[in-house]
JSON list of C-alpha atoms in Angstrom, two decimals:
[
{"chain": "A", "resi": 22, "resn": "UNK", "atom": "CA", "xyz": [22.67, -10.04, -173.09]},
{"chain": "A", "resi": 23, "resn": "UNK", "atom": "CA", "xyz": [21.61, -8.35, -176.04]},
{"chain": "A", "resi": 24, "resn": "UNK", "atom": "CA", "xyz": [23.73, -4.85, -176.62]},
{"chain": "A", "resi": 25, "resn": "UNK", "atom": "CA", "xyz": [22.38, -4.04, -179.97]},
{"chain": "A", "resi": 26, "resn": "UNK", "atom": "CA", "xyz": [20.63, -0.43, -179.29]},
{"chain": "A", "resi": 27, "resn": "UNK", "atom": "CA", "xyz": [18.07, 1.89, -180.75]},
{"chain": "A", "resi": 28, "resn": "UNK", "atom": "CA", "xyz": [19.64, 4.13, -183.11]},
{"chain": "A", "resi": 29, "resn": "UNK", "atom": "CA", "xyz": [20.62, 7.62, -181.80]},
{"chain": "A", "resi": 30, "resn": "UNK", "atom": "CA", "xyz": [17.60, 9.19, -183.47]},
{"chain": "A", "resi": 31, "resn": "UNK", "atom": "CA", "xyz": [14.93, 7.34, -182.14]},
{"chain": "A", "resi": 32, "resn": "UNK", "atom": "CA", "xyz": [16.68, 7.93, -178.91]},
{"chain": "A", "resi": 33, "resn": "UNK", "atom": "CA", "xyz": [16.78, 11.42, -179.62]},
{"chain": "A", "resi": 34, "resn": "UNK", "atom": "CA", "xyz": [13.37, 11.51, -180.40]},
{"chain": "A", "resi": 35, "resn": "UNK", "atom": "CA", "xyz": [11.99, 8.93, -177.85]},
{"chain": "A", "resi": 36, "resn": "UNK", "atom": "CA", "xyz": [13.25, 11.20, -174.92]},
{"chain": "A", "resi": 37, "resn": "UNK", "atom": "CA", "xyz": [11.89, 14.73, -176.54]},
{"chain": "A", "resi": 38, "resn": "UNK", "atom": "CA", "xyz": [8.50, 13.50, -176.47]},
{"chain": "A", "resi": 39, "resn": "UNK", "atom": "CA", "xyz": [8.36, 12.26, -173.48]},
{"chain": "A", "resi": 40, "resn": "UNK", "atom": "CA", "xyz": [9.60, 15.82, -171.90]},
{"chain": "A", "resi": 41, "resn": "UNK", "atom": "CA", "xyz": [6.84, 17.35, -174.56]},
{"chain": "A", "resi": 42, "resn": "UNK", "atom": "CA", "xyz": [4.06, 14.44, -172.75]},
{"chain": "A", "resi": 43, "resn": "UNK", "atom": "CA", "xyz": [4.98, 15.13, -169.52]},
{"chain": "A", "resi": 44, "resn": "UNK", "atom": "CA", "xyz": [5.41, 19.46, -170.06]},
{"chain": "A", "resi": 45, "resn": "UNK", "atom": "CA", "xyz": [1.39, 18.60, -171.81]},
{"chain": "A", "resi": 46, "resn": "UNK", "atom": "CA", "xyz": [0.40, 16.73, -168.85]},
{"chain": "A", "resi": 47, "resn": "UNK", "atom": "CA", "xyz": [1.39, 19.13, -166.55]},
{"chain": "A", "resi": 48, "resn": "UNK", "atom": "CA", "xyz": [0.23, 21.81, -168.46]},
{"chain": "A", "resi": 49, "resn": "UNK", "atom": "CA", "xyz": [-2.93, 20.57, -168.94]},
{"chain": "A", "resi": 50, "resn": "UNK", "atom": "CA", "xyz": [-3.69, 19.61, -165.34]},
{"chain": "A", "resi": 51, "resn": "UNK", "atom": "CA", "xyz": [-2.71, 22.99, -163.91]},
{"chain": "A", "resi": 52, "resn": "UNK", "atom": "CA", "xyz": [-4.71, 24.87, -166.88]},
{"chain": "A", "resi": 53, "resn": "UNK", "atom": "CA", "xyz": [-8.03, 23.45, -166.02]},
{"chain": "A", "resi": 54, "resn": "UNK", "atom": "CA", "xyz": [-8.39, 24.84, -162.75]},
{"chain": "A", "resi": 55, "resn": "UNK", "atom": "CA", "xyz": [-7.39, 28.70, -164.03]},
{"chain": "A", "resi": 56, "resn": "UNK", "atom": "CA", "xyz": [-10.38, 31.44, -164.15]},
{"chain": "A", "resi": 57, "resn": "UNK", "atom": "CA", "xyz": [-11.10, 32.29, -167.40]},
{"chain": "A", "resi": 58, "resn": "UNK", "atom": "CA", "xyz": [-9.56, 35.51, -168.13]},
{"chain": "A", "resi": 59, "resn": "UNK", "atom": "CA", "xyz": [-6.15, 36.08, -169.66]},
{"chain": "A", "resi": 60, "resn": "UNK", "atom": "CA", "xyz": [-4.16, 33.56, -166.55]},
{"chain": "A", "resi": 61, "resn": "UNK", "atom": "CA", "xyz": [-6.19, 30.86, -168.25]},
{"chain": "A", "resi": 62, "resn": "UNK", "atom": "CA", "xyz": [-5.56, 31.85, -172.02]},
{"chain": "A", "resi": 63, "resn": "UNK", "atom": "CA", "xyz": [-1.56, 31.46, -172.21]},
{"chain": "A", "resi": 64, "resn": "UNK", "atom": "CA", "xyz": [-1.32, 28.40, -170.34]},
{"chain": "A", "resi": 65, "resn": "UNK", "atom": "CA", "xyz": [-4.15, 27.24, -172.49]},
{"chain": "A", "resi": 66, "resn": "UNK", "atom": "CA", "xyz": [-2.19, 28.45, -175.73]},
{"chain": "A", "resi": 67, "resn": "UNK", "atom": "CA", "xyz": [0.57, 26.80, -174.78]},
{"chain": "A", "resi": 68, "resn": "UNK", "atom": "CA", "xyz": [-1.00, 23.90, -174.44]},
{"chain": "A", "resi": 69, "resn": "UNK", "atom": "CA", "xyz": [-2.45, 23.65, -177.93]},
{"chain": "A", "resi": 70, "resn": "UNK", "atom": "CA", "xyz": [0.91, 24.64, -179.68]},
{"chain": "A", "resi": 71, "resn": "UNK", "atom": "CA", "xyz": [2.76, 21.92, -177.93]},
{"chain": "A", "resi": 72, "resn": "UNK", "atom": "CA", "xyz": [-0.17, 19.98, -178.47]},
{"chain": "A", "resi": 73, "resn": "UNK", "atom": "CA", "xyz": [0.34, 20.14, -182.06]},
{"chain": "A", "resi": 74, "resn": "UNK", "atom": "CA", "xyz": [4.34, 19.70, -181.24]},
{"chain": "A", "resi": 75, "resn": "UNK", "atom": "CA", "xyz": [3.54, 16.25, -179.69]},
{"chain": "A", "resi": 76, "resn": "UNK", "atom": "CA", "xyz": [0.96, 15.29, -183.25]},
{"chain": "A", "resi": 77, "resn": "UNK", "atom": "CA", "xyz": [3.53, 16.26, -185.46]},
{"chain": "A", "resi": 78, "resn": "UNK", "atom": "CA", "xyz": [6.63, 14.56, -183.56]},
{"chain": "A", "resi": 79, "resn": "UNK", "atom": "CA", "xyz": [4.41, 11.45, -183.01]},
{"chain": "A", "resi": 80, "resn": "UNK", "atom": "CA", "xyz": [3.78, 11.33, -187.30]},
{"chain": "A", "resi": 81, "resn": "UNK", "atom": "CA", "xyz": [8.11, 11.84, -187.37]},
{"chain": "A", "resi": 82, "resn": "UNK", "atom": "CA", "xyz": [8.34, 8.89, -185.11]},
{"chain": "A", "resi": 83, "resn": "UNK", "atom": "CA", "xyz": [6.26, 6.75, -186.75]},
{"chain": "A", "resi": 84, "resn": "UNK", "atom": "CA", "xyz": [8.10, 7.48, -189.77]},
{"chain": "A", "resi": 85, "resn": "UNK", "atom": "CA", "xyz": [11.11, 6.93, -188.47]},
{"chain": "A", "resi": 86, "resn": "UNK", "atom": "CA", "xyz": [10.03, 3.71, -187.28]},
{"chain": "A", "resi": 87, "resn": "UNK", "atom": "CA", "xyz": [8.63, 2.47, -190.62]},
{"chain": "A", "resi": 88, "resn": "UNK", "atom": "CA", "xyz": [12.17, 2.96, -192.46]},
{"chain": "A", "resi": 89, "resn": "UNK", "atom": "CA", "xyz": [14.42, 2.04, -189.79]},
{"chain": "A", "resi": 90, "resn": "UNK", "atom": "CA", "xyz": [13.58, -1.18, -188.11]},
{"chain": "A", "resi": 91, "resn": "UNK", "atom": "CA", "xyz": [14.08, -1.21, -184.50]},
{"chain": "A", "resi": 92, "resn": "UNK", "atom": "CA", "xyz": [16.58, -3.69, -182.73]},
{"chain": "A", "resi": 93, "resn": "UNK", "atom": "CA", "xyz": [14.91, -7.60, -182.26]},
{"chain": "A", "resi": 94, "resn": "UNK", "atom": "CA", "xyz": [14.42, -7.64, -178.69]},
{"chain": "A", "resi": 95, "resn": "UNK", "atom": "CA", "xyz": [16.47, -9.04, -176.03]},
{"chain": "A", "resi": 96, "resn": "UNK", "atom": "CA", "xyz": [16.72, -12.92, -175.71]},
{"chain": "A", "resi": 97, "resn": "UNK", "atom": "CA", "xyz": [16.33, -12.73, -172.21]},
{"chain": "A", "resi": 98, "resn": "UNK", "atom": "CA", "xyz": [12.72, -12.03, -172.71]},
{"chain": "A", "resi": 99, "resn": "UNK", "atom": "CA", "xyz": [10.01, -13.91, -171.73]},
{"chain": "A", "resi": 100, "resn": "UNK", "atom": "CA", "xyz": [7.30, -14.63, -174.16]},
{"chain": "A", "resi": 101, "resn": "UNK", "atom": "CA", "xyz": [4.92, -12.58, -172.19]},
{"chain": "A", "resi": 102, "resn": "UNK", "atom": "CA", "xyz": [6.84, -9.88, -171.38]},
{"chain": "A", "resi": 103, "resn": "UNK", "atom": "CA", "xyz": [7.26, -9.57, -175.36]},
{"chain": "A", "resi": 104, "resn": "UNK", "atom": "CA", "xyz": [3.49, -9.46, -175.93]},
{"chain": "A", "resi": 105, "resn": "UNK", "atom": "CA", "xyz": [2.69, -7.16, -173.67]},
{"chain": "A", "resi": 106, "resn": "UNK", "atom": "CA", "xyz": [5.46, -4.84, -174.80]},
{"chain": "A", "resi": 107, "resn": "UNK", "atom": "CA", "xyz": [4.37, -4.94, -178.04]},
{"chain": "A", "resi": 108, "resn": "UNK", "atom": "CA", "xyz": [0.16, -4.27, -177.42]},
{"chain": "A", "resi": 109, "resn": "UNK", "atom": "CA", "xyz": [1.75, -1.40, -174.79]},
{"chain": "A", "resi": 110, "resn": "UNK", "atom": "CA", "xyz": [3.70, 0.20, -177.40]},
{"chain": "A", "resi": 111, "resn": "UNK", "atom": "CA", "xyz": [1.28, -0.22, -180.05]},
{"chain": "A", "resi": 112, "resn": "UNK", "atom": "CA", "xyz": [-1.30, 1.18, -177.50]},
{"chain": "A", "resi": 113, "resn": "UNK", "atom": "CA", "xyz": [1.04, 4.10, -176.76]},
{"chain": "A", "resi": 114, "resn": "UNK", "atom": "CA", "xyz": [1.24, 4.97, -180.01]},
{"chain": "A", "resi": 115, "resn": "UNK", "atom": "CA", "xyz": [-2.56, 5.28, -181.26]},
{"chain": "A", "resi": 116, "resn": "UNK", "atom": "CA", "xyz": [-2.79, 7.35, -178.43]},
{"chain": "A", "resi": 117, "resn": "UNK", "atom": "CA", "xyz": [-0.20, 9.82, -178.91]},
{"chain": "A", "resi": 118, "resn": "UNK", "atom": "CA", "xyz": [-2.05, 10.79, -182.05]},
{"chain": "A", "resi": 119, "resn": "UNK", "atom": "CA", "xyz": [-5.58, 10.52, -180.73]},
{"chain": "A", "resi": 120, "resn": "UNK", "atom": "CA", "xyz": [-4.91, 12.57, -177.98]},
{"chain": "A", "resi": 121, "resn": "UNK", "atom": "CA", "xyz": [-3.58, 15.48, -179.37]},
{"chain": "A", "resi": 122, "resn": "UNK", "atom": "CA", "xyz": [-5.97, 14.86, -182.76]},
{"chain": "A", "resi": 123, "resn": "UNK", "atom": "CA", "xyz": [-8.62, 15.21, -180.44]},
{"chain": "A", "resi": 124, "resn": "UNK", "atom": "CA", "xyz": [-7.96, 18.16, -179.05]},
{"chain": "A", "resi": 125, "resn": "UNK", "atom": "CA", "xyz": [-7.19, 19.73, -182.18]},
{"chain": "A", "resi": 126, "resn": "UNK", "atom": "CA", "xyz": [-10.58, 18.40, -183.29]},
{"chain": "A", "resi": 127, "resn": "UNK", "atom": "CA", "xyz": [-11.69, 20.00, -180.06]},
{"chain": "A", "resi": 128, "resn": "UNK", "atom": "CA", "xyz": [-10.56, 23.15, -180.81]},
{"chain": "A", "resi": 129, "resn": "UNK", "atom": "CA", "xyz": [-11.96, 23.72, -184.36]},
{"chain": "A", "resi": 130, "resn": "UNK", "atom": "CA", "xyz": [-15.59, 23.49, -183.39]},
{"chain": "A", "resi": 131, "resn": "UNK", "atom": "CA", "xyz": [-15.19, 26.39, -181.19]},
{"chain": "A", "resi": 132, "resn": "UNK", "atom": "CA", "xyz": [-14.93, 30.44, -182.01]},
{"chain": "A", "resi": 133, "resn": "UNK", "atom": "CA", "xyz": [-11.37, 30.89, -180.88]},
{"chain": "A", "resi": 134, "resn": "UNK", "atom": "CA", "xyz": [-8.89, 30.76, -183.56]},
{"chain": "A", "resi": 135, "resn": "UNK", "atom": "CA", "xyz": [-6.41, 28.48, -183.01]},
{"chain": "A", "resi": 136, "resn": "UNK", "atom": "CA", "xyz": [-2.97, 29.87, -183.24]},
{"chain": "A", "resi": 137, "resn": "UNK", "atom": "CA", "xyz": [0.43, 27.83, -183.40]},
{"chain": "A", "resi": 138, "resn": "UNK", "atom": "CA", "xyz": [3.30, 29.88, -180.47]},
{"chain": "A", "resi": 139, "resn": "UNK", "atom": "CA", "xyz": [1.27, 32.88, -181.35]},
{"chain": "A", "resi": 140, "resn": "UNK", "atom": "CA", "xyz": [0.72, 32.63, -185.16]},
{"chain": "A", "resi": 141, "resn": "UNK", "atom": "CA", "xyz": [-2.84, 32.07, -186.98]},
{"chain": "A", "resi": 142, "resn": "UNK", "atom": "CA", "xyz": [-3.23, 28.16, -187.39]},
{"chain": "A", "resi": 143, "resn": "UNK", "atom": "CA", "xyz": [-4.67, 27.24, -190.51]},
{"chain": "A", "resi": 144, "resn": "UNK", "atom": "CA", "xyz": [-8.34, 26.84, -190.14]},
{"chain": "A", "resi": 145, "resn": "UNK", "atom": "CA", "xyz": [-10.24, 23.58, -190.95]},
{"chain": "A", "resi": 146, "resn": "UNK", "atom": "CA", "xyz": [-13.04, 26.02, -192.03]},
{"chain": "A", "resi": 147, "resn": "UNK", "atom": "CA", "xyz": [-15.71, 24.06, -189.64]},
{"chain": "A", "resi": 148, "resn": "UNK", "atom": "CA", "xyz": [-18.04, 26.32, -188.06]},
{"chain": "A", "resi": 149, "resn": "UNK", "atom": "CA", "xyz": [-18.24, 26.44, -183.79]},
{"chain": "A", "resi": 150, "resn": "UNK", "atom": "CA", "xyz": [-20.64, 23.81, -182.70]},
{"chain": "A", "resi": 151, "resn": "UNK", "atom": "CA", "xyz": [-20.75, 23.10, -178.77]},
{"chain": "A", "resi": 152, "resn": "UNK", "atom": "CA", "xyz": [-21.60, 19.45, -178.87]},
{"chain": "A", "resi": 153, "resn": "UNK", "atom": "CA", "xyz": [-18.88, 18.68, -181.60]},
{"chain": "A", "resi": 154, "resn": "UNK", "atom": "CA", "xyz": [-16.80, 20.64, -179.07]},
{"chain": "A", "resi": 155, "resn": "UNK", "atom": "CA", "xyz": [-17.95, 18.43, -176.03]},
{"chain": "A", "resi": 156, "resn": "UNK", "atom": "CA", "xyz": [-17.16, 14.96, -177.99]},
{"chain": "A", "resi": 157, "resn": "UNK", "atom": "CA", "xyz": [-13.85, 15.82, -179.03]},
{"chain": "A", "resi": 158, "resn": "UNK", "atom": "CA", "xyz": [-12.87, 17.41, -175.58]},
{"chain": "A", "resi": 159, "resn": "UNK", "atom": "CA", "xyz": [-14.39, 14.47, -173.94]},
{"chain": "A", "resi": 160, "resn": "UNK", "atom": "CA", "xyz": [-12.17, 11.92, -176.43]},
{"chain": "A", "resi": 161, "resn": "UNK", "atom": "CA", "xyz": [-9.45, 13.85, -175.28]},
{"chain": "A", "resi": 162, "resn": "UNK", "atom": "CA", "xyz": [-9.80, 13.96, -171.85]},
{"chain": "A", "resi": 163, "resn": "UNK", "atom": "CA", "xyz": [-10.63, 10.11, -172.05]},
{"chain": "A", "resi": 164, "resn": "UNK", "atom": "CA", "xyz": [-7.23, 9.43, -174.41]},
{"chain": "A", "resi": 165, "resn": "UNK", "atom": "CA", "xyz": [-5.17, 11.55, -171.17]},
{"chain": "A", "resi": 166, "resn": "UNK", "atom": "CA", "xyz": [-6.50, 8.98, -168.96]},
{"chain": "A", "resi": 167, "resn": "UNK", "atom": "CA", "xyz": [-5.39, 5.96, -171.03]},
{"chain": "A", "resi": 168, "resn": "UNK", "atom": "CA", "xyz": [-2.39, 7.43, -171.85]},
{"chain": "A", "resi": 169, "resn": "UNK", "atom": "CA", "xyz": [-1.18, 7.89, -168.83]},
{"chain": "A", "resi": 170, "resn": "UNK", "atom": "CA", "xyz": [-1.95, 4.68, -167.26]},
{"chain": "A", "resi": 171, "resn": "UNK", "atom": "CA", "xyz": [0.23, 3.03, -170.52]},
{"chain": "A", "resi": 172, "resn": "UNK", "atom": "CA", "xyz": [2.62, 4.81, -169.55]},
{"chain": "A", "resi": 173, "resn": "UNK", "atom": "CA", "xyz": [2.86, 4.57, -166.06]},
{"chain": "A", "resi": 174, "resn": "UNK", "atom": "CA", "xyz": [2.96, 0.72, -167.33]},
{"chain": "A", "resi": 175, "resn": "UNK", "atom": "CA", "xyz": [5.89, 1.62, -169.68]},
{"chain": "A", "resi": 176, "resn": "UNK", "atom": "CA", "xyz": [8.08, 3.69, -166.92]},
{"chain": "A", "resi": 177, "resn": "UNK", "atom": "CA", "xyz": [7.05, 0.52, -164.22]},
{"chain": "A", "resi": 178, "resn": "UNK", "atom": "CA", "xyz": [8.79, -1.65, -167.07]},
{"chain": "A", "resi": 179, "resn": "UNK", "atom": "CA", "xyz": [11.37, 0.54, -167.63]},
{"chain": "A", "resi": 180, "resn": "UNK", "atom": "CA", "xyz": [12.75, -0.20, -164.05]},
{"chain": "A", "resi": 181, "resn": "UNK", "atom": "CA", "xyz": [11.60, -4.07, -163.99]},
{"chain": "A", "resi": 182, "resn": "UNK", "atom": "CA", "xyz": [14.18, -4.40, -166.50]},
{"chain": "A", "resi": 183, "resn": "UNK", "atom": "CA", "xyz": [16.50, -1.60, -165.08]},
{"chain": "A", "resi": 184, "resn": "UNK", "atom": "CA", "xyz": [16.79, -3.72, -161.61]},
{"chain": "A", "resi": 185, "resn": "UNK", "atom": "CA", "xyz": [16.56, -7.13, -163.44]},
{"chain": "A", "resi": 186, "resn": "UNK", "atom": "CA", "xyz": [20.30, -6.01, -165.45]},
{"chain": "A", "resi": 187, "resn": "UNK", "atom": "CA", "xyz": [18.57, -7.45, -168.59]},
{"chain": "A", "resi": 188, "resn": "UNK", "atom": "CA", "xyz": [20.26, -5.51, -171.05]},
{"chain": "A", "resi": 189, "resn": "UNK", "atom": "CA", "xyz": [16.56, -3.56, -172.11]},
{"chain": "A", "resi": 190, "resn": "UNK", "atom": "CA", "xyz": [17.04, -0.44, -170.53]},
{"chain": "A", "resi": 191, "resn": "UNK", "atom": "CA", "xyz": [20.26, 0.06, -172.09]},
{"chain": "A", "resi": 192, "resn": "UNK", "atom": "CA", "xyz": [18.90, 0.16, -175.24]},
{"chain": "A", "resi": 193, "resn": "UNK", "atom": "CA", "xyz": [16.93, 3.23, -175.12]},
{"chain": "A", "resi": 194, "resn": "UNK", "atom": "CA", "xyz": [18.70, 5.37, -172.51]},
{"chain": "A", "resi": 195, "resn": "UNK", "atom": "CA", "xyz": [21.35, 7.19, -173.86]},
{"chain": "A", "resi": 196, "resn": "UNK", "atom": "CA", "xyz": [24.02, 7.67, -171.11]},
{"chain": "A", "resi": 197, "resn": "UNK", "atom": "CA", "xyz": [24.09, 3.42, -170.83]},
{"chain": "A", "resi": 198, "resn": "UNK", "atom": "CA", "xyz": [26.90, 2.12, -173.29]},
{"chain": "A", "resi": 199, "resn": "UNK", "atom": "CA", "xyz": [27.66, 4.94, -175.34]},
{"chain": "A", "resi": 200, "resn": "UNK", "atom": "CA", "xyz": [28.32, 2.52, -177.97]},
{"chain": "A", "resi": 201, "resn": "UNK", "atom": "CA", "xyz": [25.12, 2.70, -180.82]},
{"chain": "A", "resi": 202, "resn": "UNK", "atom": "CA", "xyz": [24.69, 0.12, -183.56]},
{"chain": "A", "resi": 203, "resn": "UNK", "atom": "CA", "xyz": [23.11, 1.90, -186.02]},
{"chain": "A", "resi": 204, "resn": "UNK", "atom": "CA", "xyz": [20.50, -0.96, -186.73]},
{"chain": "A", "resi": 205, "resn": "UNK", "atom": "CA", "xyz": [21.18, -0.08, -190.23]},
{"chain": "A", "resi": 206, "resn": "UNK", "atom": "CA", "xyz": [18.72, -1.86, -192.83]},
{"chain": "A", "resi": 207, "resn": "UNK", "atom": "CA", "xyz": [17.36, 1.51, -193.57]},
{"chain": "A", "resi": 208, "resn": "UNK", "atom": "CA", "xyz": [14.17, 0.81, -195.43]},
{"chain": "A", "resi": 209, "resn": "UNK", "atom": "CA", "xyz": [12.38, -2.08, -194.46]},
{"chain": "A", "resi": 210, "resn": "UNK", "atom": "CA", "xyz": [11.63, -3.90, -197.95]},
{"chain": "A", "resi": 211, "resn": "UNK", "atom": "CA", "xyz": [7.89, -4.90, -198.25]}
]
Protein backbone atom coordinates (compact mmCIF):
# COMPACT_ATOMS: atom_id res chain seq x y z
CA UNK A 1 0.00 0.00 0.00
CA UNK A 2 1.29 3.06 -1.28
CA UNK A 3 1.56 5.94 1.67
CA UNK A 4 3.35 8.50 -0.33
CA UNK A 5 0.71 11.59 -0.23
CA UNK A 6 -0.13 14.76 -2.04
CA UNK A 7 1.75 17.52 -0.66
CA UNK A 8 -0.04 19.70 1.97
CA UNK A 9 -0.68 22.41 -0.60
CA UNK A 10 -2.39 20.70 -3.14
CA UNK A 11 -4.37 19.33 -0.29
CA UNK A 12 -4.95 22.65 0.87
CA UNK A 13 -5.98 23.73 -2.29
CA UNK A 14 -7.82 20.56 -3.57
CA UNK A 15 -10.36 20.87 -0.61
CA UNK A 16 -10.92 24.93 -1.00
CA UNK A 17 -12.17 24.48 -4.35
CA UNK A 18 -14.23 22.02 -3.91
CA UNK A 19 -16.14 24.07 -0.95
CA UNK A 20 -15.84 27.18 -3.65
CA UNK A 21 -17.62 24.35 -6.52
CA UNK A 22 -20.04 23.22 -4.36
CA UNK A 23 -20.88 27.11 -2.52
CA UNK A 24 -21.09 27.97 -6.91
CA UNK A 25 -23.32 25.14 -7.44
CA UNK A 26 -25.53 25.90 -4.89
CA UNK A 27 -25.47 29.34 -5.52
CA UNK A 28 -26.16 29.10 -8.87
CA UNK A 29 -29.10 26.70 -8.65
CA UNK A 30 -30.95 28.72 -6.02
CA UNK A 31 -30.15 32.14 -8.05
CA UNK A 32 -31.95 31.13 -11.14
CA UNK A 33 -35.24 30.83 -9.79
CA UNK A 34 -35.07 34.56 -7.91
CA UNK A 35 -37.35 37.53 -9.47
CA UNK A 36 -35.35 39.96 -10.88
CA UNK A 37 -35.14 42.78 -8.59
CA UNK A 38 -32.47 43.36 -5.98
CA UNK A 39 -33.16 39.33 -4.15
CA UNK A 40 -31.82 38.21 -7.51
CA UNK A 41 -28.83 40.74 -7.89
CA UNK A 42 -26.62 39.74 -4.68
CA UNK A 43 -26.96 36.18 -4.99
CA UNK A 44 -26.18 36.75 -8.61
CA UNK A 45 -23.04 38.96 -7.57
CA UNK A 46 -21.92 36.58 -5.51
CA UNK A 47 -21.95 34.22 -7.84
CA UNK A 48 -19.73 35.95 -10.38
CA UNK A 49 -17.05 37.00 -7.73
CA UNK A 50 -16.65 33.48 -6.57
CA UNK A 51 -16.94 32.63 -10.02
CA UNK A 52 -13.86 34.39 -10.75
CA UNK A 53 -12.45 32.87 -7.20
CA UNK A 54 -12.89 29.31 -8.67
CA UNK A 55 -10.92 30.68 -12.48
CA UNK A 56 -8.24 32.08 -10.66
CA UNK A 57 -7.70 29.14 -8.00
CA UNK A 58 -8.14 26.62 -10.90
CA UNK A 59 -4.93 28.68 -12.96
CA UNK A 60 -2.98 28.34 -9.08
CA UNK A 61 -3.68 24.68 -9.22
CA UNK A 62 -2.61 24.03 -12.39
CA UNK A 63 0.45 25.76 -11.58
CA UNK A 64 1.04 24.10 -8.75
CA UNK A 65 0.67 20.96 -10.50
CA UNK A 66 3.13 21.76 -13.32
CA UNK A 67 6.14 22.39 -10.73
CA UNK A 68 5.37 19.90 -8.23
CA UNK A 69 4.73 16.50 -9.60
CA UNK A 70 2.06 14.65 -7.93
CA UNK A 71 2.68 11.21 -6.13
CA UNK A 72 2.85 7.95 -8.89
CA UNK A 73 -0.25 6.30 -8.09
CA UNK A 74 -0.93 3.43 -5.94
CA UNK A 75 0.26 -0.09 -7.10
CA UNK A 76 -2.82 -1.53 -6.16
CA UNK A 77 -4.37 -0.01 -9.15
CA UNK A 78 -5.82 -1.58 -11.86
CA UNK A 79 -4.90 -0.52 -15.30
CA UNK A 80 -8.33 0.74 -15.88
CA UNK A 81 -9.00 2.30 -12.93
CA UNK A 82 -5.70 4.39 -13.82
CA UNK A 83 -7.08 5.47 -17.20
CA UNK A 84 -10.08 6.52 -16.24
CA UNK A 85 -8.64 8.52 -13.37
CA UNK A 86 -6.50 10.19 -15.46
CA UNK A 87 -9.26 11.26 -18.60
CA UNK A 88 -11.61 12.17 -15.24
CA UNK A 89 -9.13 14.42 -13.86
CA UNK A 90 -8.00 15.78 -17.00
CA UNK A 91 -11.77 16.26 -17.80
CA UNK A 92 -12.26 17.96 -14.44
CA UNK A 93 -9.83 20.23 -15.05
CA UNK A 94 -10.75 21.81 -18.62
CA UNK A 95 -13.86 22.27 -17.06
CA UNK A 96 -13.09 24.13 -14.06
CA UNK A 97 -11.77 26.81 -16.36
CA UNK A 98 -14.43 26.62 -19.04
CA UNK A 99 -17.04 26.94 -16.73
CA UNK A 100 -16.29 29.84 -14.96
CA UNK A 101 -14.48 31.38 -18.42
CA UNK A 102 -17.74 31.07 -19.76
CA UNK A 103 -19.56 32.81 -17.59
CA UNK A 104 -17.21 35.51 -17.41
CA UNK A 105 -17.47 35.54 -21.21
CA UNK A 106 -21.17 35.58 -20.43
CA UNK A 107 -21.11 38.43 -18.53
CA UNK A 108 -19.10 40.87 -20.73
CA UNK A 109 -21.55 40.90 -23.60
CA UNK A 110 -24.13 42.26 -21.39
CA UNK A 111 -24.75 46.08 -19.91
CA UNK A 112 -24.12 45.25 -16.29
CA UNK A 113 -20.71 45.95 -15.14
CA UNK A 114 -19.19 43.27 -13.69
CA UNK A 115 -17.84 43.92 -10.29
CA UNK A 116 -15.38 41.60 -8.21
CA UNK A 117 -17.08 41.42 -3.95
CA UNK A 118 -18.38 44.80 -4.86
CA UNK A 119 -15.48 46.51 -6.74
CA UNK A 120 -15.51 47.57 -10.63
CA UNK A 121 -14.02 44.49 -12.60
CA UNK A 122 -11.88 45.46 -15.26
CA UNK A 123 -13.79 45.64 -18.43
CA UNK A 124 -12.91 43.59 -21.58
CA UNK A 125 -14.22 46.72 -23.43
CA UNK A 126 -16.75 44.40 -25.64
CA UNK A 127 -19.92 46.02 -26.24
CA UNK A 128 -23.51 44.12 -24.89
CA UNK A 129 -24.62 41.80 -27.57
CA UNK A 130 -27.60 39.33 -26.59
CA UNK A 131 -26.67 36.41 -28.74
CA UNK A 132 -22.90 36.54 -27.64
CA UNK A 133 -24.63 36.62 -24.24
CA UNK A 134 -26.87 33.49 -25.02
CA UNK A 135 -23.71 31.30 -26.34
CA UNK A 136 -21.59 31.91 -23.53
CA UNK A 137 -24.45 31.44 -20.89
CA UNK A 138 -25.49 28.42 -22.75
CA UNK A 139 -21.54 27.00 -22.68
CA UNK A 140 -21.84 27.59 -19.21
CA UNK A 141 -24.81 26.12 -18.29
CA UNK A 142 -23.71 23.06 -20.53
CA UNK A 143 -19.95 22.97 -18.69
CA UNK A 144 -22.31 22.85 -15.00
CA UNK A 145 -23.84 19.84 -16.36
CA UNK A 146 -20.60 18.03 -17.27
CA UNK A 147 -19.01 19.12 -14.42
CA UNK A 148 -21.03 17.83 -12.16
CA UNK A 149 -21.55 14.48 -13.50
CA UNK A 150 -17.31 14.21 -13.39
CA UNK A 151 -17.57 14.83 -10.32
CA UNK A 152 -20.20 12.91 -9.00
CA UNK A 153 -17.79 10.19 -10.82
CA UNK A 154 -14.80 11.54 -8.78
CA UNK A 155 -16.70 11.57 -5.16
CA UNK A 156 -18.28 7.76 -6.32
CA UNK A 157 -14.39 6.93 -6.63
CA UNK A 158 -13.47 8.60 -3.78
CA UNK A 159 -15.44 5.98 -1.64
CA UNK A 160 -14.71 2.86 -4.08
CA UNK A 161 -11.33 3.28 -2.86
CA UNK A 162 -12.33 4.58 0.69
CA UNK A 163 -14.27 1.04 1.33
CA UNK A 164 -11.73 -0.97 -0.80
CA UNK A 165 -8.70 0.25 2.14
CA UNK A 166 -6.49 0.84 -0.98
CA UNK A 167 -4.37 3.36 0.37
CA UNK A 168 -5.95 6.25 -2.43
CA UNK A 169 -8.07 8.07 -0.28
CA UNK A 170 -5.45 8.64 2.13
CA UNK A 171 -3.59 10.49 -0.09
CA UNK A 172 -5.69 13.44 -0.57
CA UNK A 173 -7.69 13.69 2.67
CA UNK A 174 -5.96 15.39 5.17
CA UNK A 175 -7.08 13.99 8.59
CA UNK A 176 -5.80 10.20 7.13
CA UNK A 177 -2.02 9.73 8.19
CA UNK A 178 -0.98 12.99 9.21
CA UNK A 179 2.30 12.04 7.95
CA UNK A 180 3.01 14.17 4.30
CA UNK A 181 5.91 13.34 2.00
CA UNK A 182 6.53 16.35 0.47
CA UNK A 183 6.84 14.72 -3.10
CA UNK A 184 9.69 17.02 -3.39
CA UNK A 185 11.23 17.21 -7.07
CA UNK A 186 10.02 20.71 -7.21
CA UNK A 187 10.23 21.59 -10.86
CA UNK A 188 9.60 18.99 -13.16
CA UNK A 189 12.68 19.24 -15.70
CA UNK A 190 11.48 19.24 -19.39
Amino acid sequence: MSSERYNRPAIFLHWLHAALVIALLIIGWMMTDLPKGPVRTAPYALHKSLGLCALALVLIRIAWRRFYTPPAAAAQIRPWERKLSAVVHRGLYFLLVLTPLAGLLSASFTNHSLKFFGLLFPSVGWPENATLNAIFNSLHKGAVWALMFLLALHVLAAFYHAFRHDGVIKRMVPWCNKQVIPNASPARQQ
